[in-house]
Amino acid sequence: MLSRTASNHFGLSYRDPGEFLRNAAGFAADGLRNNHRLAYVGDGAAAELHAELSTMPGVAEHLDSDAVQVIPAIEFYVLRRGEVVDAEATLDRYIDGVQRATADGYAGLRALVDVTPVARTGKQRAAMARLEYLGDKETTMRPFSALCGYDAARLGPGADELICLHPRVSNSRVSFRLYTDPATEADLVLAGEIDAASSQLFAHTMQRIWEFAPGHTVSIDATGLEFISHRQLLLLQQSAWAHNRKAVLWTGQPILHRLAGLLELTRIDVREAP
Amino acid sequence: MAVQKSDSGCFTHPAFFYGSEQEYLDRLAPFISGGLAAGQPVFVAVPTDKLALLRGELGGGLALLELADITEAGRNPASMLGHLLAFADKFAGQPVRLIGEPVWPGRSPDEYLACLQHEALVNTAFAGRDVTAVCPYDVRGLSAEVLDDARMTHPVLWKTGGADHRSRTYSPDLVWDKANQPLTTSPTAIVCIVRTVQDLTRLRAFAADYAGWLGLSANAKADLLLVVNELALTSLRRGGAPCRLGLWRQDGRIICEARDRAGLGDRLAGRRPYLQDDAGRGLFVVNALTDLVRIHTTATATTVQAHLGWAA
């Protein structure tokens, strides 16, 4: 089950469509119960998606109203060259959807999205990473919530590349999250645990994120970072160096200050979180 | 036998046996000031009282002189080489003078064995470098066996009132073997088995539970988690899986023990400066965070015991 937290952007890993629907049902019903319009973006024709929602308690009874919208993924996403998501244009659709929902008298918009169809290739995932990044930045302060599903059976490790960009993850082996949160002053939020098992994913993620994050020095709120080993700190430093950037890591953990001193980091400035 | 040249290129590693503060000052103050006068950087790491003694003699404002209290910087003997090498590296290409006093009266038997390993490895670590590293030994408080060991780890002996001479018993490898003693696991140890990096999360959760039972502070818990993670990962990287990670309390410390099925190989692993020692980086971090690290290694197995101060 998904935990109900202050955050409104979830990444969900699933291995069969039934698992996705079971995990999403509570999220969808909860939104409708709280007068949010539900938008279901899935991999299939509208009739199939409609049928899938009809199995969900708390959702089925709304299917004939404008509280529920069903949109095939291929129609919802703005694609470049018919393949890669145009992050900015797609984000505009989300924002437009929120505005229309509130104009129609709803408290907001809740999106249930199976992202798998547009996350199959490296290029597609790079574009989706940008959308996930921009999404947090632009929608967090709006009455919008989203559950993004990724089929790990079809995407393999590629699913983790995008799930780790969500403030909240469910049903996933991803151990860290890297996302934006306009409620903080930092450019990025880094949370969870990063060790040898997640090192490659962390390196890959950082490589993408440098391209999105603004300015020469990127401020990272690491107050929710429960563990990072020296190798991954060094990796962060090397990644910053390769992109000619610097990072300020805000933390409440003295161990990070000690590690930074031991490693003589020049590209990573570890500071005490206020 | 008068000393003309050291055994390892231009590296010189004398043991200095002193019997009074005056002897200490008479020999070491000129060694320091002479080096500085010749434009040679000098690093001094000695116990607190000796540091005060030298400070009083030398005064301040000496740009090429760096002083450290070895009871803090070298509390863990395995971390000492990193400090010495890092200082020498800052002035690579020029003669450097070092004073390190890792063995002082009052060191525990466990600490002393770690000091022996350190002293035996200094010769390898600095071989071929234009460095003179003097190790003072206080003959008033150290046993005859300790002084015999010092003669075996130092190719050159400085003695007050006599000529410096070569040690007839210099044989650091024998000393390494002497200090490479099997380590005993406590019957009270709680154990976690680590087979792959995927087990590291579970290992840290296991250590976090242990920290909770002991009521460790958040900072002490963070240290413990990092140490167990690095000990286990070091084992895995050496091909030692499965690593048996044990934790227990002993004499006001927490002991983290990693037992595995691979030899250590590189005896200097974890003792070089961090960026120069890719394979030893995990042990370097462990050495820096802990009060003592004991190692026993054979061709087919290694045991590392890291001792952490227990801060509730």
PDB file of N, CA, C and O in Angstrom, chain A residues 173 175 193-199 226-234 237-238 252-255 258-259 262-264, chain B residues 86 197-198 200-201 204 219 222-223 225-226 229-230 233 237 274-275 277-285 288-290:
ATOM      1  N   ARG A 173      12.966  -1.381  -5.166  1.00  0.00           N
ATOM      2  CA  ARG A 173      14.235  -1.633  -4.486  1.00  0.00           C
ATOM      3  C   ARG A 173      15.109  -0.380  -4.479  1.00  0.00           C
ATOM      4  O   ARG A 173      16.191  -0.382  -3.916  1.00  0.00           O
ATOM      5  N   SER A 175      16.896   2.711  -3.420  1.00  0.00           N
ATOM      6  CA  SER A 175      17.193   3.057  -2.031  1.00  0.00           C
ATOM      7  C   SER A 175      17.337   4.556  -1.795  1.00  0.00           C
ATOM      8  O   SER A 175      17.371   4.993  -0.649  1.00  0.00           O
ATOM      9  N   GLU A 193      19.226   6.127   1.148  1.00  0.00           N
ATOM     10  CA  GLU A 193      20.536   5.521   1.397  1.00  0.00           C
ATOM     11  C   GLU A 193      21.245   5.265   0.069  1.00  0.00           C
ATOM     12  O   GLU A 193      20.635   4.769  -0.880  1.00  0.00           O
ATOM     13  N   ILE A 194      22.533   5.579   0.036  1.00  0.00           N
ATOM     14  CA  ILE A 194      23.326   5.362  -1.184  1.00  0.00           C
ATOM     15  C   ILE A 194      24.564   4.574  -0.796  1.00  0.00           C
ATOM     16  O   ILE A 194      25.376   5.027   0.018  1.00  0.00           O
ATOM     17  N   ASP A 195      24.688   3.384  -1.362  1.00  0.00           N
ATOM     18  CA  ASP A 195      25.859   2.560  -1.061  1.00  0.00           C
ATOM     19  C   ASP A 195      26.356   1.880  -2.331  1.00  0.00           C
ATOM     20  O   ASP A 195      25.956   2.260  -3.448  1.00  0.00           O
ATOM     21  N   ALA A 196      27.191   0.869  -2.178  1.00  0.00           N
ATOM     22  CA  ALA A 196      27.789   0.216  -3.344  1.00  0.00           C
ATOM     23  C   ALA A 196      26.728  -0.376  -4.267  1.00  0.00           C
ATOM     24  O   ALA A 196      26.909  -0.418  -5.488  1.00  0.00           O
ATOM     25  N   ALA A 197      25.628  -0.832  -3.678  1.00  0.00           N
ATOM     26  CA  ALA A 197      24.588  -1.468  -4.487  1.00  0.00           C
ATOM     27  C   ALA A 197      23.871  -0.450  -5.377  1.00  0.00           C
ATOM     28  O   ALA A 197      23.364  -0.793  -6.439  1.00  0.00           O
ATOM     29  N   SER A 198      23.824   0.800  -4.943  1.00  0.00           N
ATOM     30  CA  SER A 198      23.106   1.823  -5.715  1.00  0.00           C
ATOM     31  C   SER A 198      24.056   2.806  -6.391  1.00  0.00           C
ATOM     32  O   SER A 198      23.623   3.811  -6.951  1.00  0.00           O
ATOM     33  N   SER A 199      25.335   2.504  -6.341  1.00  0.00           N
ATOM     34  CA  SER A 199      26.343   3.444  -6.823  1.00  0.00           C
ATOM     35  C   SER A 199      26.171   3.778  -8.304  1.00  0.00           C
ATOM     36  O   SER A 199      26.217   4.946  -8.714  1.00  0.00           O
ATOM     37  N   GLU A 226      19.993   9.322   4.704  1.00  0.00           N
ATOM     38  CA  GLU A 226      20.269   8.525   5.901  1.00  0.00           C
ATOM     39  C   GLU A 226      21.632   7.861   5.852  1.00  0.00           C
ATOM     40  O   GLU A 226      22.234   7.585   6.879  1.00  0.00           O
ATOM     41  N   PHE A 227      22.114   7.595   4.649  1.00  0.00           N
ATOM     42  CA  PHE A 227      23.444   6.974   4.544  1.00  0.00           C
ATOM     43  C   PHE A 227      24.035   7.270   3.175  1.00  0.00           C
ATOM     44  O   PHE A 227      23.353   7.174   2.162  1.00  0.00           O
ATOM     45  N   ILE A 228      25.316   7.621   3.182  1.00  0.00           N
ATOM     46  CA  ILE A 228      26.084   7.686   1.941  1.00  0.00           C
ATOM     47  C   ILE A 228      27.507   7.308   2.311  1.00  0.00           C
ATOM     48  O   ILE A 228      28.035   7.753   3.334  1.00  0.00           O
ATOM     49  N   SER A 229      28.117   6.467   1.522  1.00  0.00           N
ATOM     50  CA  SER A 229      29.488   6.071   1.856  1.00  0.00           C
ATOM     51  C   SER A 229      30.460   7.025   1.167  1.00  0.00           C
ATOM     52  O   SER A 229      30.093   7.822   0.304  1.00  0.00           O
ATOM     53  N   HIS A 230      31.706   6.928   1.555  1.00  0.00           N
ATOM     54  CA  HIS A 230      32.734   7.824   1.013  1.00  0.00           C
ATOM     55  C   HIS A 230      32.867   7.669  -0.493  1.00  0.00           C
ATOM     56  O   HIS A 230      33.113   8.641  -1.206  1.00  0.00           O
ATOM     57  N   ARG A 231      32.678   6.459  -1.000  1.00  0.00           N
ATOM     58  CA  ARG A 231      32.842   6.244  -2.442  1.00  0.00           C
ATOM     59  C   ARG A 231      31.786   7.006  -3.238  1.00  0.00           C
ATOM     60  O   ARG A 231      32.070   7.537  -4.304  1.00  0.00           O
ATOM     61  N   GLN A 232      30.587   7.070  -2.720  1.00  0.00           N
ATOM     62  CA  GLN A 232      29.541   7.777  -3.437  1.00  0.00           C
ATOM     63  C   GLN A 232      29.692   9.297  -3.280  1.00  0.00           C
ATOM     64  O   GLN A 232      29.324  10.053  -4.166  1.00  0.00           O
ATOM     65  N   LEU A 233      30.267   9.724  -2.159  1.00  0.00           N
ATOM     66  CA  LEU A 233      30.584  11.156  -2.030  1.00  0.00           C
ATOM     67  C   LEU A 233      31.646  11.543  -3.049  1.00  0.00           C
ATOM     68  O   LEU A 233      31.573  12.599  -3.683  1.00  0.00           O
ATOM     69  N   LEU A 234      32.633  10.666  -3.186  1.00  0.00           N
ATOM     70  CA  LEU A 234      33.690  10.921  -4.156  1.00  0.00           C
ATOM     71  C   LEU A 234      33.124  10.894  -5.576  1.00  0.00           C
ATOM     72  O   LEU A 234      33.510  11.696  -6.434  1.00  0.00           O
ATOM     73  N   GLN A 237      31.522  14.093  -6.237  1.00  0.00           N
ATOM     74  CA  GLN A 237      32.553  15.094  -6.526  1.00  0.00           C
ATOM     75  C   GLN A 237      33.060  14.943  -7.968  1.00  0.00           C
ATOM     76  O   GLN A 237      33.203  15.915  -8.700  1.00  0.00           O
ATOM     77  N   GLN A 238      33.323  13.706  -8.377  1.00  0.00           N
ATOM     78  CA  GLN A 238      33.839  13.471  -9.732  1.00  0.00           C
ATOM     79  C   GLN A 238      32.801  13.846 -10.780  1.00  0.00           C
ATOM     80  O   GLN A 238      33.140  14.397 -11.832  1.00  0.00           O
ATOM     81  N   GLY A 252      22.463  17.468   8.473  1.00  0.00           N
ATOM     82  CA  GLY A 252      22.551  17.564   9.933  1.00  0.00           C
ATOM     83  C   GLY A 252      23.476  16.503  10.498  1.00  0.00           C
ATOM     84  O   GLY A 252      23.586  16.354  11.715  1.00  0.00           O
ATOM     85  N   GLN A 253      24.152  15.766   9.622  1.00  0.00           N
ATOM     86  CA  GLN A 253      24.977  14.647  10.087  1.00  0.00           C
ATOM     87  C   GLN A 253      26.461  15.011  10.120  1.00  0.00           C
ATOM     88  O   GLN A 253      27.075  15.200   9.065  1.00  0.00           O
ATOM     89  N   PRO A 254      27.046  15.064  11.307  1.00  0.00           N
ATOM     90  CA  PRO A 254      28.486  15.378  11.412  1.00  0.00           C
ATOM     91  C   PRO A 254      29.365  14.400  10.636  1.00  0.00           C
ATOM     92  O   PRO A 254      30.439  14.758  10.187  1.00  0.00           O
ATOM     93  N   ILE A 255      28.892  13.161  10.459  1.00  0.00           N
ATOM     94  CA  ILE A 255      29.710  12.160   9.758  1.00  0.00           C
ATOM     95  C   ILE A 255      30.016  12.627   8.330  1.00  0.00           C
ATOM     96  O   ILE A 255      31.099  12.359   7.796  1.00  0.00           O
ATOM     97  N   ARG A 258      32.901  14.996   8.450  1.00  0.00           N
ATOM     98  CA  ARG A 258      34.165  14.277   8.664  1.00  0.00           C
ATOM     99  C   ARG A 258      34.625  13.603   7.382  1.00  0.00           C
ATOM    100  O   ARG A 258      35.807  13.626   7.034  1.00  0.00           O
ATOM    101  N   LEU A 259      33.686  12.997   6.678  1.00  0.00           N
ATOM    102  CA  LEU A 259      34.050  12.338   5.424  1.00  0.00           C
ATOM    103  C   LEU A 259      34.553  13.357   4.403  1.00  0.00           C
ATOM    104  O   LEU A 259      35.543  13.114   3.714  1.00  0.00           O
ATOM    105  N   LEU A 262      38.034  14.155   5.265  1.00  0.00           N
ATOM    106  CA  LEU A 262      38.952  13.048   4.954  1.00  0.00           C
ATOM    107  C   LEU A 262      39.246  12.967   3.467  1.00  0.00           C
ATOM    108  O   LEU A 262      40.369  12.711   3.048  1.00  0.00           O
ATOM    109  N   LEU A 263      38.210  13.201   2.681  1.00  0.00           N
ATOM    110  CA  LEU A 263      38.337  13.033   1.233  1.00  0.00           C
ATOM    111  C   LEU A 263      38.892  14.288   0.562  1.00  0.00           C
ATOM    112  O   LEU A 263      39.174  14.273  -0.626  1.00  0.00           O
ATOM    113  N   GLU A 264      39.000  15.365   1.340  1.00  0.00           N
ATOM    114  CA  GLU A 264      39.483  16.649   0.814  1.00  0.00           C
ATOM    115  C   GLU A 264      38.691  17.038  -0.436  1.00  0.00           C
ATOM    116  O   GLU A 264      39.263  17.335  -1.488  1.00  0.00           O
TER     117      GLU A 264
ATOM    118  N   ALA B  86      50.810  11.913   3.848  1.00  0.00           N
ATOM    119  CA  ALA B  86      50.135  13.098   3.301  1.00  0.00           C
ATOM    120  C   ALA B  86      51.023  14.325   3.454  1.00  0.00           C
ATOM    121  O   ALA B  86      51.114  15.165   2.546  1.00  0.00           O
ATOM    122  N   VAL B 197      26.781  -7.091  -2.214  1.00  0.00           N
ATOM    123  CA  VAL B 197      26.506  -5.687  -1.870  1.00  0.00           C
ATOM    124  C   VAL B 197      25.021  -5.457  -1.603  1.00  0.00           C
ATOM    125  O   VAL B 197      24.652  -4.481  -0.943  1.00  0.00           O
ATOM    126  N   GLN B 198      24.193  -6.349  -2.128  1.00  0.00           N
ATOM    127  CA  GLN B 198      22.748  -6.205  -1.868  1.00  0.00           C
ATOM    128  C   GLN B 198      22.430  -6.415  -0.391  1.00  0.00           C
ATOM    129  O   GLN B 198      21.353  -6.042   0.069  1.00  0.00           O
ATOM    130  N   LEU B 200      24.102  -5.075   2.058  1.00  0.00           N
ATOM    131  CA  LEU B 200      24.620  -3.981   2.886  1.00  0.00           C
ATOM    132  C   LEU B 200      23.508  -3.216   3.606  1.00  0.00           C
ATOM    133  O   LEU B 200      23.681  -2.781   4.747  1.00  0.00           O
ATOM    134  N   THR B 201      22.378  -3.056   2.944  1.00  0.00           N
ATOM    135  CA  THR B 201      21.257  -2.354   3.589  1.00  0.00           C
ATOM    136  C   THR B 201      20.829  -3.119   4.844  1.00  0.00           C
ATOM    137  O   THR B 201      20.601  -2.532   5.910  1.00  0.00           O
ATOM    138  N   ARG B 204      23.357  -2.678   7.635  1.00  0.00           N
ATOM    139  CA  ARG B 204      23.253  -1.394   8.342  1.00  0.00           C
ATOM    140  C   ARG B 204      22.032  -1.377   9.262  1.00  0.00           C
ATOM    141  O   ARG B 204      22.077  -0.793  10.341  1.00  0.00           O
ATOM    142  N   ASN B 219      25.329  10.500  16.408  1.00  0.00           N
ATOM    143  CA  ASN B 219      26.643  10.575  15.757  1.00  0.00           C
ATOM    144  C   ASN B 219      27.394   9.250  15.864  1.00  0.00           C
ATOM    145  O   ASN B 219      28.018   8.800  14.903  1.00  0.00           O
ATOM    146  N   ALA B 222      25.924   6.800  13.500  1.00  0.00           N
ATOM    147  CA  ALA B 222      26.342   7.064  12.106  1.00  0.00           C
ATOM    148  C   ALA B 222      27.747   6.516  11.861  1.00  0.00           C
ATOM    149  O   ALA B 222      28.027   5.934  10.802  1.00  0.00           O
ATOM    150  N   ASP B 223      28.641   6.688  12.831  1.00  0.00           N
ATOM    151  CA  ASP B 223      29.995   6.132  12.709  1.00  0.00           C
ATOM    152  C   ASP B 223      29.940   4.616  12.593  1.00  0.00           C
ATOM    153  O   ASP B 223      30.611   4.011  11.756  1.00  0.00           O
ATOM    154  N   LEU B 225      27.519   2.665  11.599  1.00  0.00           N
ATOM    155  CA  LEU B 225      26.949   2.215  10.329  1.00  0.00           C
ATOM    156  C   LEU B 225      27.972   2.322   9.193  1.00  0.00           C
ATOM    157  O   LEU B 225      28.072   1.441   8.338  1.00  0.00           O
ATOM    158  N   LEU B 226      28.716   3.402   9.214  1.00  0.00           N
ATOM    159  CA  LEU B 226      29.723   3.571   8.161  1.00  0.00           C
ATOM    160  C   LEU B 226      30.834   2.529   8.311  1.00  0.00           C
ATOM    161  O   LEU B 226      31.295   1.945   7.321  1.00  0.00           O
ATOM    162  N   ASN B 229      29.627  -0.951   7.258  1.00  0.00           N
ATOM    163  CA  ASN B 229      29.461  -0.946   5.801  1.00  0.00           C
ATOM    164  C   ASN B 229      30.817  -1.095   5.099  1.00  0.00           C
ATOM    165  O   ASN B 229      30.979  -1.900   4.177  1.00  0.00           O
ATOM    166  N   GLU B 230      31.804  -0.335   5.567  1.00  0.00           N
ATOM    167  CA  GLU B 230      33.115  -0.357   4.908  1.00  0.00           C
ATOM    168  C   GLU B 230      33.873  -1.657   5.178  1.00  0.00           C
ATOM    169  O   GLU B 230      34.566  -2.155   4.301  1.00  0.00           O
ATOM    170  N   LEU B 233      32.166  -4.226   2.934  1.00  0.00           N
ATOM    171  CA  LEU B 233      32.421  -3.963   1.509  1.00  0.00           C
ATOM    172  C   LEU B 233      33.881  -4.265   1.148  1.00  0.00           C
ATOM    173  O   LEU B 233      34.166  -4.802   0.069  1.00  0.00           O
ATOM    174  N   ARG B 237      35.027  -6.801  -1.752  1.00  0.00           N
ATOM    175  CA  ARG B 237      35.882  -6.363  -2.865  1.00  0.00           C
ATOM    176  C   ARG B 237      37.146  -7.212  -2.976  1.00  0.00           C
ATOM    177  O   ARG B 237      37.695  -7.373  -4.059  1.00  0.00           O
ATOM    178  N   TYR B 274      44.041   8.746   1.120  1.00  0.00           N
ATOM    179  CA  TYR B 274      42.819   8.207   0.524  1.00  0.00           C
ATOM    180  C   TYR B 274      42.874   8.084  -0.994  1.00  0.00           C
ATOM    181  O   TYR B 274      42.597   7.023  -1.553  1.00  0.00           O
ATOM    182  N   LEU B 275      43.231   9.168  -1.669  1.00  0.00           N
ATOM    183  CA  LEU B 275      43.136   9.163  -3.129  1.00  0.00           C
ATOM    184  C   LEU B 275      44.203   8.299  -3.795  1.00  0.00           C
ATOM    185  O   LEU B 275      44.134   8.017  -4.987  1.00  0.00           O
ATOM    186  N   ASP B 277      44.927   5.222  -2.860  1.00  0.00           N
ATOM    187  CA  ASP B 277      44.766   3.850  -2.393  1.00  0.00           C
ATOM    188  C   ASP B 277      43.367   3.346  -2.714  1.00  0.00           C
ATOM    189  O   ASP B 277      42.570   3.129  -1.819  1.00  0.00           O
ATOM    190  N   ASP B 278      43.093   3.146  -4.007  1.00  0.00           N
ATOM    191  CA  ASP B 278      41.723   2.795  -4.406  1.00  0.00           C
ATOM    192  C   ASP B 278      41.205   1.565  -3.658  1.00  0.00           C
ATOM    193  O   ASP B 278      40.104   1.570  -3.119  1.00  0.00           O
ATOM    194  N   ALA B 279      42.025   0.513  -3.604  1.00  0.00           N
ATOM    195  CA  ALA B 279      41.560  -0.722  -2.979  1.00  0.00           C
ATOM    196  C   ALA B 279      41.452  -0.591  -1.459  1.00  0.00           C
ATOM    197  O   ALA B 279      40.706  -1.327  -0.818  1.00  0.00           O
ATOM    198  N   GLY B 280      42.199   0.342  -0.882  1.00  0.00           N
ATOM    199  CA  GLY B 280      42.217   0.448   0.568  1.00  0.00           C
ATOM    200  C   GLY B 280      41.364   1.563   1.127  1.00  0.00           C
ATOM    201  O   GLY B 280      41.434   1.866   2.318  1.00  0.00           O
ATOM    202  N   ARG B 281      40.537   2.180   0.270  1.00  0.00           N
ATOM    203  CA  ARG B 281      39.792   3.360   0.732  1.00  0.00           C
ATOM    204  C   ARG B 281      38.821   3.044   1.867  1.00  0.00           C
ATOM    205  O   ARG B 281      38.643   3.845   2.776  1.00  0.00           O
ATOM    206  N   GLY B 282      38.209   1.896   1.804  1.00  0.00           N
ATOM    207  CA  GLY B 282      37.277   1.532   2.874  1.00  0.00           C
ATOM    208  C   GLY B 282      37.999   1.410   4.200  1.00  0.00           C
ATOM    209  O   GLY B 282      37.541   1.927   5.231  1.00  0.00           O
ATOM    210  N   LEU B 283      39.154   0.759   4.185  1.00  0.00           N
ATOM    211  CA  LEU B 283      39.922   0.617   5.429  1.00  0.00           C
ATOM    212  C   LEU B 283      40.474   1.957   5.893  1.00  0.00           C
ATOM    213  O   LEU B 283      40.598   2.207   7.094  1.00  0.00           O
ATOM    214  N   PHE B 284      40.795   2.826   4.945  1.00  0.00           N
ATOM    215  CA  PHE B 284      41.268   4.163   5.319  1.00  0.00           C
ATOM    216  C   PHE B 284      40.191   4.883   6.135  1.00  0.00           C
ATOM    217  O   PHE B 284      40.483   5.492   7.178  1.00  0.00           O
ATOM    218  N   VAL B 285      38.974   4.805   5.672  1.00  0.00           N
ATOM    219  CA  VAL B 285      37.870   5.467   6.381  1.00  0.00           C
ATOM    220  C   VAL B 285      37.671   4.823   7.757  1.00  0.00           C
ATOM    221  O   VAL B 285      37.486   5.520   8.760  1.00  0.00           O
ATOM    222  N   ALA B 288      40.281   6.007  10.079  1.00  0.00           N
ATOM    223  CA  ALA B 288      40.087   7.405  10.489  1.00  0.00           C
ATOM    224  C   ALA B 288      38.983   7.554  11.529  1.00  0.00           C
ATOM    225  O   ALA B 288      39.016   8.470  12.347  1.00  0.00           O
ATOM    226  N   LEU B 289      38.013   6.665  11.505  1.00  0.00           N
ATOM    227  CA  LEU B 289      36.842   6.829  12.377  1.00  0.00           C
ATOM    228  C   LEU B 289      36.960   6.085  13.698  1.00  0.00           C
ATOM    229  O   LEU B 289      36.141   6.279  14.592  1.00  0.00           O
ATOM    230  N   THR B 290      37.950   5.202  13.811  1.00  0.00           N
ATOM    231  CA  THR B 290      37.981   4.325  14.981  1.00  0.00           C
ATOM    232  C   THR B 290      39.225   4.570  15.835  1.00  0.00           C
ATOM    233  O   THR B 290      40.201   5.184  15.390  1.00  0.00           O
TER     234      THR B 290
END
